[in-house]
Amino acid sequence: METISHTSQAKPNYLNADYGLKSWLLTTDHKRIGILYLISISVFFVLGGFFAMLIRLELLTPAGDLVLADTYNKLFTMHGVVMIFLFLLPAIPSVFGNFLVPMMVGAKDLAFPKLNLASWYIFMIGAGFIMYSVITGGLDTGWTFYTPYSTTYSNSNVVAAALGVFITGFSSIFTGLNIIVTVHRMRAPGLTWRRLPLFIWAHYATSVIMVLGTPVLAVTIVLVALERLFHFGIFDARYGGDPLLFQHLFWFYSHPAVYIMILPAMGVISECIACFSRKRVFGYDFVAMSSIAIAVLGFLVWAHHMYVAGISTYAALIFSLLTFFVAIPSAVKVFNWTATLYKGSITFETPMLYVFAFIGLFTIGGLTGVFLAAVGIDLHVTDTYFVVAHFHYVMVGGTVTAFLAALHFWWPKMTGKMYPENFSKASALLVFIGFNLTFFPQFLLGYLGMPRRYHAYPAEFQVLNVLSTAGASILAVGFLMPMIYLAWSLQYGKDAGDNPWHAAGLEWKTSSPPPTFNFDETPTVTWEAYNYDEIDAPGGPTHNKGVEVAG
Amino acid sequence: MPDNQVATQDLKHHFADLEHQKATSTFGMWIFLITEIMFFGGAFAAYLVYRLYYFNAWVAGSQTMEIKLGAINTVVLICSSLTMVLSVHFAKLGKRKLTAICLLLTLLLGCTFLGVKAVEYHGHWMHHEVPGPNFHFEHEGNYDPHQVMIFFSLYFAMTGLHALHMIIGAGLLIWLLIFNARGRFTPEYNTPVEMVGLYWHFVDLVWIYLFPLLYLISHSHNG
Amino acid sequence: MSSHAHHPTVKTFVAVWIALLVLTAVTVYVATLDLGPLNPIVALTIATVKALLVLLFFMELRYSTALTKVGVTAAIFFLLILIWLTLSDYLTRGWSSYIHPFH
Amino acid sequence: MWEHLPLFPARASTMAGHVDALYFALVAIAAFFTFLVSALILFFAIRYRKARNPHATQIHGSTALELLWTGIPLGIVMMIFVWSAVIFFMQTRPPKGAMEVYLVGKQWMWKFQHTEGQREINELHVPAGRDVRMVMTSQDVIHSFYVPAFRIKADVLPGRYTSTWFHATTPGHYHLFCAEYCGTQHSGMIGEIVVMDPVEYDKWAASGVDGSLASAGEKSFQHYGCSMCHRADNAGRGPNLTSVFGHQVLLDDGRTITADESYIRESILNPGAKIVSGFKNIMPTFEGQLSEDEVIGLVAYIKALGNGTANLPLPVSEPNSGAYPVAPKPEGSAAKSDKTATTPEKNGAAKPAARQ
Ligand code: HEA
Ligand code: HEA
Ligand code: CUA
Ligand SMILES: [Cu+2]
């Protein structure tokens, strides 16, 4: 490693290595591809958020007078499709996974750089199909595409959207493939499995799900399209087909997919919490293994989405039992993170605030998942706002919060600039307050019995809905702010230096922004992950030379 | 590891040496094949569910399959697997001409398979056995024609996806032939041939299951 | 065979090829016999033997790293999960959760 | 004020109490863990903030702790599982002798048929204090029958019957929602459950109907020519339907299944789907000829045949002679065929037949 220059901009890095649109669109540098993903998914997040705000506005009044029923149905469908397939699934793995995995394992790039670029193009083509369906009249099946509504009764552009989801699926598969192979084959000398950052473990587990689960969604979508185009009858009761078979195949992917969304987020949390409490993550082995356990057990529980759908009572019980098991590794993680704080030396930079928010909100979201796992309760609350609240707590309170933590934590790494700490703290607070105000009332609504996907509702539910909409407005401001100040910081932000957090991890041992091939020389690892004791020790060890050492 | 290998145009910058690169590619290809297993697996699961539920219809549908054509195609595919594995073998030995011949044979056998499949499809078409509003099925047996249509739906979906894989495979073979003609493969660098080989064998493997499931296992039942 | 550096020879390939052809002939022949519930079992067993031959020799899984073998096993494992748990619904639906009012 | 901000749903069925009890337990557990984790985080954050604790103490972990916090949650969730499974069995297994209401869902309305013959749309009258079993099917997409006050929900599927049941406790008006997204007017597919005093209900059920559901079914049975093949003297080309419902049926592929509503329905609409052992697949399909309502009538009739409260129209045998000894409950044999299988004794007794 070279010595640190304080004007990192002067150093050649992946950003200034080459100029012009072409140099970005044809890049095979995993970091640039990460940035391409970041830009794309941000656009889709704003779009999905726009749909969300229209949903919330519509639900301000019980009568359903802002938009037509059909329009409303398209709004929540497109909100769900865009948020899940175009934002949350790729959010952390494709942006931060792409950017960080090679650096964290000490490699020059992912194993298959061209495939990586292809993944982005595939993603954009798939997104193009989904956008085409949005523009040509929208999609109104719900993000779950349930048959026979989607195959026979919907008048919207199902085939284009389904094709879009099919195509983005391959982007996901290739990203997962690339990460698995990279972790196995491209690790720097000395970087044993038990020295890997937990971020890598989480991404590895995620990739396993991507590779094993996504193809099943793909073939299911092919069958839906065939059914819609040629009346194949496989899912159509009129021809003796079983609509529930679709649900089985869909959830075989889509339940594990929720772990595609949360596992990388958990990886982010492990990195941040270690850094800002200057400690090794408590129970490293257990946290690492719980990621794998979640990935494996996650494949055994899918029919908990179908308790009332007409499956057999016995199957419902089996799936309920298995679902309770999958909650345990998440509990292990939460407790280990909490224990990491014990006897730490804690500071409260913005990423850490998001970490605290994550743990609290994920705990609530996860525990309400346990409510849903209990068949006796789920019978009452399934397909109500209770479920909507549950999954926003884990997906927004969990993953989006972790995404923001990651964005702030690695922003200096990616851009060489610091974000403004005051603004970011204010926005973190807004997100936290706005989020809870938006989604907590929905638990109450759900238990009261307000069904989801309702364009109009009985008047007694109004007050809670108004609260929720009010919260969503605060939340929108909270999400808007980072977009503004982060963009601002690109020009006017303070220079970050190479390692503003004095963080452990190979990605911080190169300059910020990193050079094109990450490391001038392939590092040889001789230390454990999260060696904060060595970093913070006076004088620091040799491998850490050059990093300003605090205390 | 210091880079003591002669760097060739084939070595990508982020690998230590050619061996590392090849091992990585092979592993990547296997992961891809794993996704393929799950892809066809979804359709197999659907097949299994309905076979258990609609056994009579499955027997009826399956008995209209031309076992002879199916068997011919199985043999064709097995032969193509042999020629494929030989082309990999010769590519590794650097025997360009033999590689080319074997690749060409594989391609021809692949096309034969698709041709036979087309004949079968045509037959089903003529007999109104293609799912959809024009589906019509009348044979001996206690079955529900709707359910026979589901059999045919799965038949077409599964063999169709398989044929699609064959077409892609044929494209890859042509690409290999061109590269081989340009002399791009050497005893040191022949990864693409090997990768396409893996893919081709996998497609063969799918057929090894499709053939008994669709043509054979219900054949002798006269419910 | 010995270590993984040892690759199969043309002779092995041809032997495997012949085995595959023979197995195909056998499975086609067996299909014409009425063995009742044994028919699918025999056919699928033969198919699995054929698949293993292709996997192990043509695809050289036999000479691959342990990692690759683990990967393929995992895929088959999850495929079986998909099938098995799906069937856990379909096969128990008939055990009607519904009471028999006339017993 | 609480009308505008209700925080808890009405409790109007015997199930509600069970579900709520588990719910409260779960809320308590969730609150406990949420507060525990939050309190610990807050405490550590303050106690070990950098200003107060400038140097972190490295701790690798503790297997004892790991086991503890794996084991305790595991124990808790297993208890929840057992508890919820017990409730689930209650929810999914209707008690014997429940009265039955048939439901057909379609985009976007609910159609109900009482066995007494009453028909309703988007409004369902039921008696308090009795078990009511819903037998449900859909004419198009999937819907879901949801009554929050009863804490029950079940999807309504095309092509088969699903069922759920409840025992309403408190007379009143309750929401009925469609809980499975079903297209444009999904949110308009709502209705009302009117829980009535049992005596009132019987009055209501008996007023202005011209015959029970089963008797309507009997008419269809003759009208569509079913009686030509299905005869009580076993001389028809089809099986004798007298003691089919609720019994085991041997199929020609060797399987045995219990004849429930879905099976009867399938036998009528897709006769080829399951063939009764010893018969040929000659029964024509009646799909497209029968409306869902007529199918329900036929099902109710065949059900009534099954428990002896109705007879096959049979010219050679005198009516009500007990010629069908297989019927396990001879209770109905005295009544005319318009008394259905499903009317439980107490209901039957209370029924003021004369008021028609
Ligand atoms: C990031 C996404 C994400 C995550 C991580 C989860 C996590 C979990 N989910 Fe969730 N879920 C969704 C996204 C997610 N879910 C979505 C999108 C839907 C709806 C889809 C749709 O219909 O549109 C859904 C729906 C859904 C249902 C179906 C509801 C219905 O439709 O009726 C169920 C039922 O079992 C469920 C359960 C769970 C469980 C048990 C977990 C567990 O993994 C949670 C584990 C975590 C914890 C338990 C918290 C931490 C633990 C402690 C602090 C210790 C104490 C713990 C105990 C005592 C147990 N989820
Ligand atoms: C990643 C997943 C994700 C995310 C992030 C969100 C975010 C939000 N969701 Fe989402 N939601 C889903 C996934 C997600 N949702 C899914 C899968 C469904 C089910 C769909 C279905 O039933 O098929 C659903 C359904 C759903 C419903 C239920 C609809 C119904 O059933 O009828 C509601 C209702 O309140 C809702 C609200 C919101 C809100 C207020 C946000 C907010 O957090 C969004 C806030 C973000 C922004 C607003 C964008 C950024 C802000 C700016 C750029 C500022 C400027 C913009 C404006 C002022 C407009 N969502
Ligand atoms: Cu019917 Cu929703
Ligand atoms: Cu789930």
Short mmCIF file of N, CA and C in Angstrom, two decimals, chain A residues 390-496:
data_model
loop_
_atom_site.label_atom_id
_atom_site.label_comp_id
_atom_site.label_asym_id
_atom_site.label_seq_id
_atom_site.Cartn_x
_atom_site.Cartn_y
_atom_site.Cartn_z
N HIS A 390 -46.07 -4.88 8.74
CA HIS A 390 -44.94 -5.81 8.97
C HIS A 390 -43.87 -5.64 7.91
N PHE A 391 -44.29 -5.69 6.66
CA PHE A 391 -43.21 -5.72 5.67
C PHE A 391 -42.59 -4.37 5.42
N HIS A 392 -43.33 -3.29 5.70
CA HIS A 392 -42.62 -2.01 5.62
C HIS A 392 -41.65 -1.84 6.78
N TYR A 393 -41.99 -2.40 7.94
CA TYR A 393 -41.03 -2.32 9.05
C TYR A 393 -39.74 -3.05 8.72
N VAL A 394 -39.84 -4.23 8.10
CA VAL A 394 -38.59 -4.92 7.77
C VAL A 394 -37.93 -4.35 6.52
N MET A 395 -38.76 -3.94 5.54
CA MET A 395 -38.13 -3.50 4.28
C MET A 395 -37.70 -2.05 4.32
N VAL A 396 -38.54 -1.18 4.85
CA VAL A 396 -38.15 0.24 4.92
C VAL A 396 -37.38 0.48 6.22
N GLY A 397 -38.01 0.09 7.35
CA GLY A 397 -37.32 0.27 8.63
C GLY A 397 -36.04 -0.54 8.68
N GLY A 398 -36.03 -1.67 8.03
CA GLY A 398 -34.84 -2.50 8.00
C GLY A 398 -33.95 -2.15 6.84
N THR A 399 -34.31 -2.63 5.66
CA THR A 399 -33.36 -2.55 4.55
C THR A 399 -33.07 -1.13 4.10
N VAL A 400 -34.12 -0.30 3.94
CA VAL A 400 -33.84 1.05 3.44
C VAL A 400 -32.99 1.81 4.46
N THR A 401 -33.29 1.60 5.74
CA THR A 401 -32.48 2.24 6.76
C THR A 401 -31.02 1.80 6.67
N ALA A 402 -30.83 0.49 6.49
CA ALA A 402 -29.46 0.00 6.35
C ALA A 402 -28.82 0.52 5.08
N PHE A 403 -29.62 0.65 4.04
CA PHE A 403 -29.10 1.21 2.80
C PHE A 403 -28.57 2.62 3.05
N LEU A 404 -29.35 3.40 3.81
CA LEU A 404 -28.90 4.76 4.11
C LEU A 404 -27.65 4.74 4.99
N ALA A 405 -27.61 3.80 5.92
CA ALA A 405 -26.40 3.67 6.74
C ALA A 405 -25.20 3.40 5.83
N ALA A 406 -25.38 2.46 4.90
CA ALA A 406 -24.29 2.11 4.00
C ALA A 406 -23.89 3.30 3.15
N LEU A 407 -24.89 4.00 2.67
CA LEU A 407 -24.61 5.13 1.78
C LEU A 407 -23.76 6.18 2.51
N HIS A 408 -24.11 6.44 3.77
CA HIS A 408 -23.33 7.43 4.51
C HIS A 408 -21.97 6.88 4.92
N PHE A 409 -21.96 5.61 5.28
CA PHE A 409 -20.71 5.02 5.76
C PHE A 409 -19.67 4.96 4.64
N TRP A 410 -20.10 4.53 3.46
CA TRP A 410 -19.12 4.34 2.38
C TRP A 410 -19.09 5.50 1.39
N TRP A 411 -19.89 6.52 1.65
CA TRP A 411 -19.87 7.69 0.76
C TRP A 411 -18.46 8.24 0.62
N PRO A 412 -17.75 8.45 1.73
CA PRO A 412 -16.37 8.94 1.59
C PRO A 412 -15.51 8.00 0.77
N LYS A 413 -15.75 6.72 0.91
CA LYS A 413 -14.97 5.75 0.13
C LYS A 413 -15.27 5.90 -1.36
N MET A 414 -16.57 6.05 -1.65
CA MET A 414 -16.97 6.06 -3.06
C MET A 414 -16.61 7.38 -3.74
N THR A 415 -16.71 8.47 -2.99
CA THR A 415 -16.56 9.77 -3.64
C THR A 415 -15.35 10.54 -3.14
N GLY A 416 -14.80 10.15 -2.02
CA GLY A 416 -13.71 10.93 -1.44
C GLY A 416 -14.19 12.16 -0.69
N LYS A 417 -15.51 12.31 -0.59
CA LYS A 417 -16.05 13.51 0.06
C LYS A 417 -16.84 13.13 1.32
N MET A 418 -16.90 14.07 2.26
CA MET A 418 -17.76 13.86 3.42
C MET A 418 -19.13 14.46 3.15
N TYR A 419 -20.14 13.82 3.68
CA TYR A 419 -21.47 14.43 3.65
C TYR A 419 -21.57 15.38 4.83
N PRO A 420 -22.50 16.33 4.80
CA PRO A 420 -22.64 17.24 5.93
C PRO A 420 -23.33 16.57 7.12
N GLU A 421 -22.64 16.48 8.22
CA GLU A 421 -23.10 15.70 9.36
C GLU A 421 -24.40 16.24 9.97
N ASN A 422 -24.57 17.57 10.02
CA ASN A 422 -25.77 18.10 10.68
C ASN A 422 -27.03 17.77 9.91
N PHE A 423 -26.95 18.02 8.63
CA PHE A 423 -28.12 17.72 7.79
C PHE A 423 -28.46 16.25 7.85
N SER A 424 -27.42 15.44 7.81
CA SER A 424 -27.68 14.01 7.74
C SER A 424 -28.30 13.53 9.04
N LYS A 425 -27.87 14.09 10.16
CA LYS A 425 -28.47 13.68 11.43
C LYS A 425 -29.93 14.10 11.47
N ALA A 426 -30.18 15.34 11.00
CA ALA A 426 -31.57 15.81 11.00
C ALA A 426 -32.43 14.90 10.14
N SER A 427 -31.91 14.51 8.99
CA SER A 427 -32.75 13.69 8.11
C SER A 427 -32.93 12.30 8.70
N ALA A 428 -31.91 11.77 9.39
CA ALA A 428 -32.07 10.47 10.03
C ALA A 428 -33.21 10.53 11.04
N LEU A 429 -33.26 11.62 11.78
CA LEU A 429 -34.32 11.78 12.77
C LEU A 429 -35.69 11.84 12.10
N LEU A 430 -35.75 12.61 11.00
CA LEU A 430 -37.02 12.71 10.28
C LEU A 430 -37.46 11.35 9.77
N VAL A 431 -36.52 10.61 9.23
CA VAL A 431 -36.87 9.29 8.71
C VAL A 431 -37.44 8.43 9.83
N PHE A 432 -36.79 8.49 10.98
CA PHE A 432 -37.23 7.63 12.08
C PHE A 432 -38.63 8.01 12.54
N ILE A 433 -38.84 9.29 12.74
CA ILE A 433 -40.16 9.74 13.21
C ILE A 433 -41.21 9.50 12.14
N GLY A 434 -40.90 9.95 10.93
CA GLY A 434 -41.86 9.80 9.84
C GLY A 434 -42.21 8.34 9.60
N PHE A 435 -41.21 7.51 9.67
CA PHE A 435 -41.46 6.10 9.41
C PHE A 435 -42.44 5.51 10.42
N ASN A 436 -42.16 5.75 11.68
CA ASN A 436 -43.03 5.16 12.70
C ASN A 436 -44.44 5.71 12.62
N LEU A 437 -44.53 7.01 12.34
CA LEU A 437 -45.87 7.60 12.24
C LEU A 437 -46.61 7.02 11.03
N THR A 438 -45.89 6.71 9.98
CA THR A 438 -46.56 6.15 8.80
C THR A 438 -47.04 4.74 9.06
N PHE A 439 -46.18 3.93 9.61
CA PHE A 439 -46.50 2.50 9.59
C PHE A 439 -46.99 1.93 10.91
N PHE A 440 -46.73 2.61 12.04
CA PHE A 440 -47.27 2.02 13.26
C PHE A 440 -48.80 1.98 13.25
N PRO A 441 -49.46 3.08 12.86
CA PRO A 441 -50.93 3.03 12.83
C PRO A 441 -51.45 1.88 11.97
N GLN A 442 -50.64 1.43 11.01
CA GLN A 442 -51.13 0.37 10.13
C GLN A 442 -51.25 -0.97 10.85
N PHE A 443 -50.45 -1.16 11.91
CA PHE A 443 -50.65 -2.37 12.70
C PHE A 443 -52.05 -2.36 13.32
N LEU A 444 -52.41 -1.18 13.87
CA LEU A 444 -53.73 -1.07 14.49
C LEU A 444 -54.82 -1.27 13.44
N LEU A 445 -54.64 -0.61 12.30
CA LEU A 445 -55.61 -0.77 11.21
C LEU A 445 -55.77 -2.23 10.83
N GLY A 446 -54.65 -2.91 10.79
CA GLY A 446 -54.68 -4.30 10.36
C GLY A 446 -55.44 -5.16 11.35
N TYR A 447 -55.15 -4.98 12.62
CA TYR A 447 -55.86 -5.83 13.57
C TYR A 447 -57.34 -5.47 13.63
N LEU A 448 -57.63 -4.19 13.36
CA LEU A 448 -59.04 -3.80 13.27
C LEU A 448 -59.73 -4.46 12.09
N GLY A 449 -58.95 -4.83 11.11
CA GLY A 449 -59.54 -5.56 10.00
C GLY A 449 -59.53 -4.82 8.67
N MET A 450 -58.79 -3.74 8.56
CA MET A 450 -58.79 -3.06 7.26
C MET A 450 -57.97 -3.88 6.26
N PRO A 451 -58.64 -4.38 5.20
CA PRO A 451 -57.90 -5.17 4.22
C PRO A 451 -56.94 -4.31 3.42
N ARG A 452 -55.89 -4.94 2.93
CA ARG A 452 -54.95 -4.20 2.09
C ARG A 452 -55.51 -4.12 0.67
N ARG A 453 -54.86 -3.32 -0.13
CA ARG A 453 -55.24 -3.13 -1.54
C ARG A 453 -56.65 -2.60 -1.65
N TYR A 454 -57.06 -1.77 -0.67
CA TYR A 454 -58.39 -1.18 -0.68
C TYR A 454 -58.30 0.27 -1.11
N HIS A 455 -59.07 0.58 -2.09
CA HIS A 455 -59.08 1.94 -2.63
C HIS A 455 -60.00 2.83 -1.82
N ALA A 456 -61.04 2.24 -1.27
CA ALA A 456 -61.95 2.97 -0.38
C ALA A 456 -62.14 2.11 0.85
N TYR A 457 -62.48 2.75 1.97
CA TYR A 457 -62.59 1.95 3.19
C TYR A 457 -63.66 2.53 4.09
N PRO A 458 -64.18 1.76 5.03
CA PRO A 458 -65.19 2.27 5.94
C PRO A 458 -64.67 3.44 6.76
N ALA A 459 -65.56 4.36 7.06
CA ALA A 459 -65.15 5.65 7.63
C ALA A 459 -64.42 5.51 8.96
N GLU A 460 -64.71 4.46 9.73
CA GLU A 460 -64.10 4.45 11.06
C GLU A 460 -62.59 4.27 11.02
N PHE A 461 -62.05 3.90 9.84
CA PHE A 461 -60.60 3.73 9.76
C PHE A 461 -59.87 5.03 9.42
N GLN A 462 -60.62 6.12 9.27
CA GLN A 462 -59.99 7.30 8.68
C GLN A 462 -58.88 7.89 9.53
N VAL A 463 -59.13 8.03 10.84
CA VAL A 463 -58.16 8.75 11.66
C VAL A 463 -56.78 8.12 11.55
N LEU A 464 -56.74 6.80 11.66
CA LEU A 464 -55.44 6.13 11.59
C LEU A 464 -54.80 6.30 10.21
N ASN A 465 -55.64 6.32 9.18
CA ASN A 465 -55.10 6.54 7.85
C ASN A 465 -54.53 7.94 7.68
N VAL A 466 -55.19 8.91 8.30
CA VAL A 466 -54.68 10.28 8.21
C VAL A 466 -53.32 10.37 8.89
N LEU A 467 -53.22 9.73 10.05
CA LEU A 467 -51.92 9.72 10.73
C LEU A 467 -50.85 9.14 9.82
N SER A 468 -51.21 8.03 9.18
CA SER A 468 -50.25 7.36 8.33
C SER A 468 -49.81 8.26 7.18
N THR A 469 -50.76 8.94 6.58
CA THR A 469 -50.40 9.83 5.48
C THR A 469 -49.52 10.98 5.97
N ALA A 470 -49.86 11.49 7.14
CA ALA A 470 -49.03 12.57 7.69
C ALA A 470 -47.61 12.06 7.87
N GLY A 471 -47.48 10.88 8.42
CA GLY A 471 -46.14 10.32 8.61
C GLY A 471 -45.41 10.17 7.30
N ALA A 472 -46.13 9.73 6.27
CA ALA A 472 -45.49 9.52 4.97
C ALA A 472 -44.91 10.82 4.43
N SER A 473 -45.60 11.94 4.71
CA SER A 473 -45.07 13.21 4.22
C SER A 473 -43.75 13.54 4.91
N ILE A 474 -43.71 13.29 6.22
CA ILE A 474 -42.45 13.53 6.92
C ILE A 474 -41.36 12.62 6.38
N LEU A 475 -41.75 11.37 6.18
CA LEU A 475 -40.80 10.38 5.67
C LEU A 475 -40.24 10.81 4.31
N ALA A 476 -41.12 11.34 3.46
CA ALA A 476 -40.67 11.77 2.14
C ALA A 476 -39.62 12.85 2.27
N VAL A 477 -39.83 13.79 3.19
CA VAL A 477 -38.82 14.84 3.39
C VAL A 477 -37.52 14.21 3.88
N GLY A 478 -37.67 13.27 4.80
CA GLY A 478 -36.49 12.60 5.32
C GLY A 478 -35.69 11.89 4.24
N PHE A 479 -36.38 11.34 3.25
CA PHE A 479 -35.69 10.67 2.15
C PHE A 479 -35.17 11.65 1.11
N LEU A 480 -35.88 12.78 0.99
CA LEU A 480 -35.47 13.77 -0.01
C LEU A 480 -34.14 14.42 0.39
N MET A 481 -34.01 14.71 1.69
CA MET A 481 -32.83 15.45 2.14
C MET A 481 -31.50 14.81 1.75
N PRO A 482 -31.31 13.51 2.01
CA PRO A 482 -30.02 12.93 1.63
C PRO A 482 -29.73 13.09 0.15
N MET A 483 -30.79 12.96 -0.68
CA MET A 483 -30.53 13.10 -2.11
C MET A 483 -29.94 14.47 -2.39
N ILE A 484 -30.44 15.48 -1.69
CA ILE A 484 -29.96 16.82 -1.97
C ILE A 484 -28.56 17.02 -1.39
N TYR A 485 -28.39 16.69 -0.10
CA TYR A 485 -27.08 17.05 0.47
C TYR A 485 -25.97 16.13 -0.03
N LEU A 486 -26.31 14.91 -0.41
CA LEU A 486 -25.25 14.06 -0.95
C LEU A 486 -24.80 14.58 -2.31
N ALA A 487 -25.78 15.00 -3.12
CA ALA A 487 -25.42 15.58 -4.41
C ALA A 487 -24.57 16.83 -4.18
N TRP A 488 -24.99 17.62 -3.21
CA TRP A 488 -24.27 18.85 -2.90
C TRP A 488 -22.84 18.53 -2.49
N SER A 489 -22.68 17.48 -1.70
CA SER A 489 -21.35 17.19 -1.16
C SER A 489 -20.37 16.77 -2.25
N LEU A 490 -20.89 16.31 -3.38
CA LEU A 490 -19.98 15.93 -4.47
C LEU A 490 -19.12 17.11 -4.88
N GLN A 491 -19.73 18.29 -4.88
CA GLN A 491 -19.01 19.50 -5.23
C GLN A 491 -18.36 20.14 -4.01
N TYR A 492 -19.17 20.30 -2.97
CA TYR A 492 -18.75 21.19 -1.89
C TYR A 492 -18.35 20.46 -0.62
N GLY A 493 -18.49 19.14 -0.62
CA GLY A 493 -18.18 18.41 0.61
C GLY A 493 -16.70 18.50 0.97
N LYS A 494 -16.45 18.32 2.27
CA LYS A 494 -15.06 18.30 2.72
C LYS A 494 -14.36 17.07 2.13
N ASP A 495 -13.06 17.19 1.91
CA ASP A 495 -12.31 16.00 1.52
C ASP A 495 -12.32 15.01 2.68
N ALA A 496 -12.55 13.77 2.33
CA ALA A 496 -12.74 12.81 3.40
C ALA A 496 -11.43 12.20 3.88
#
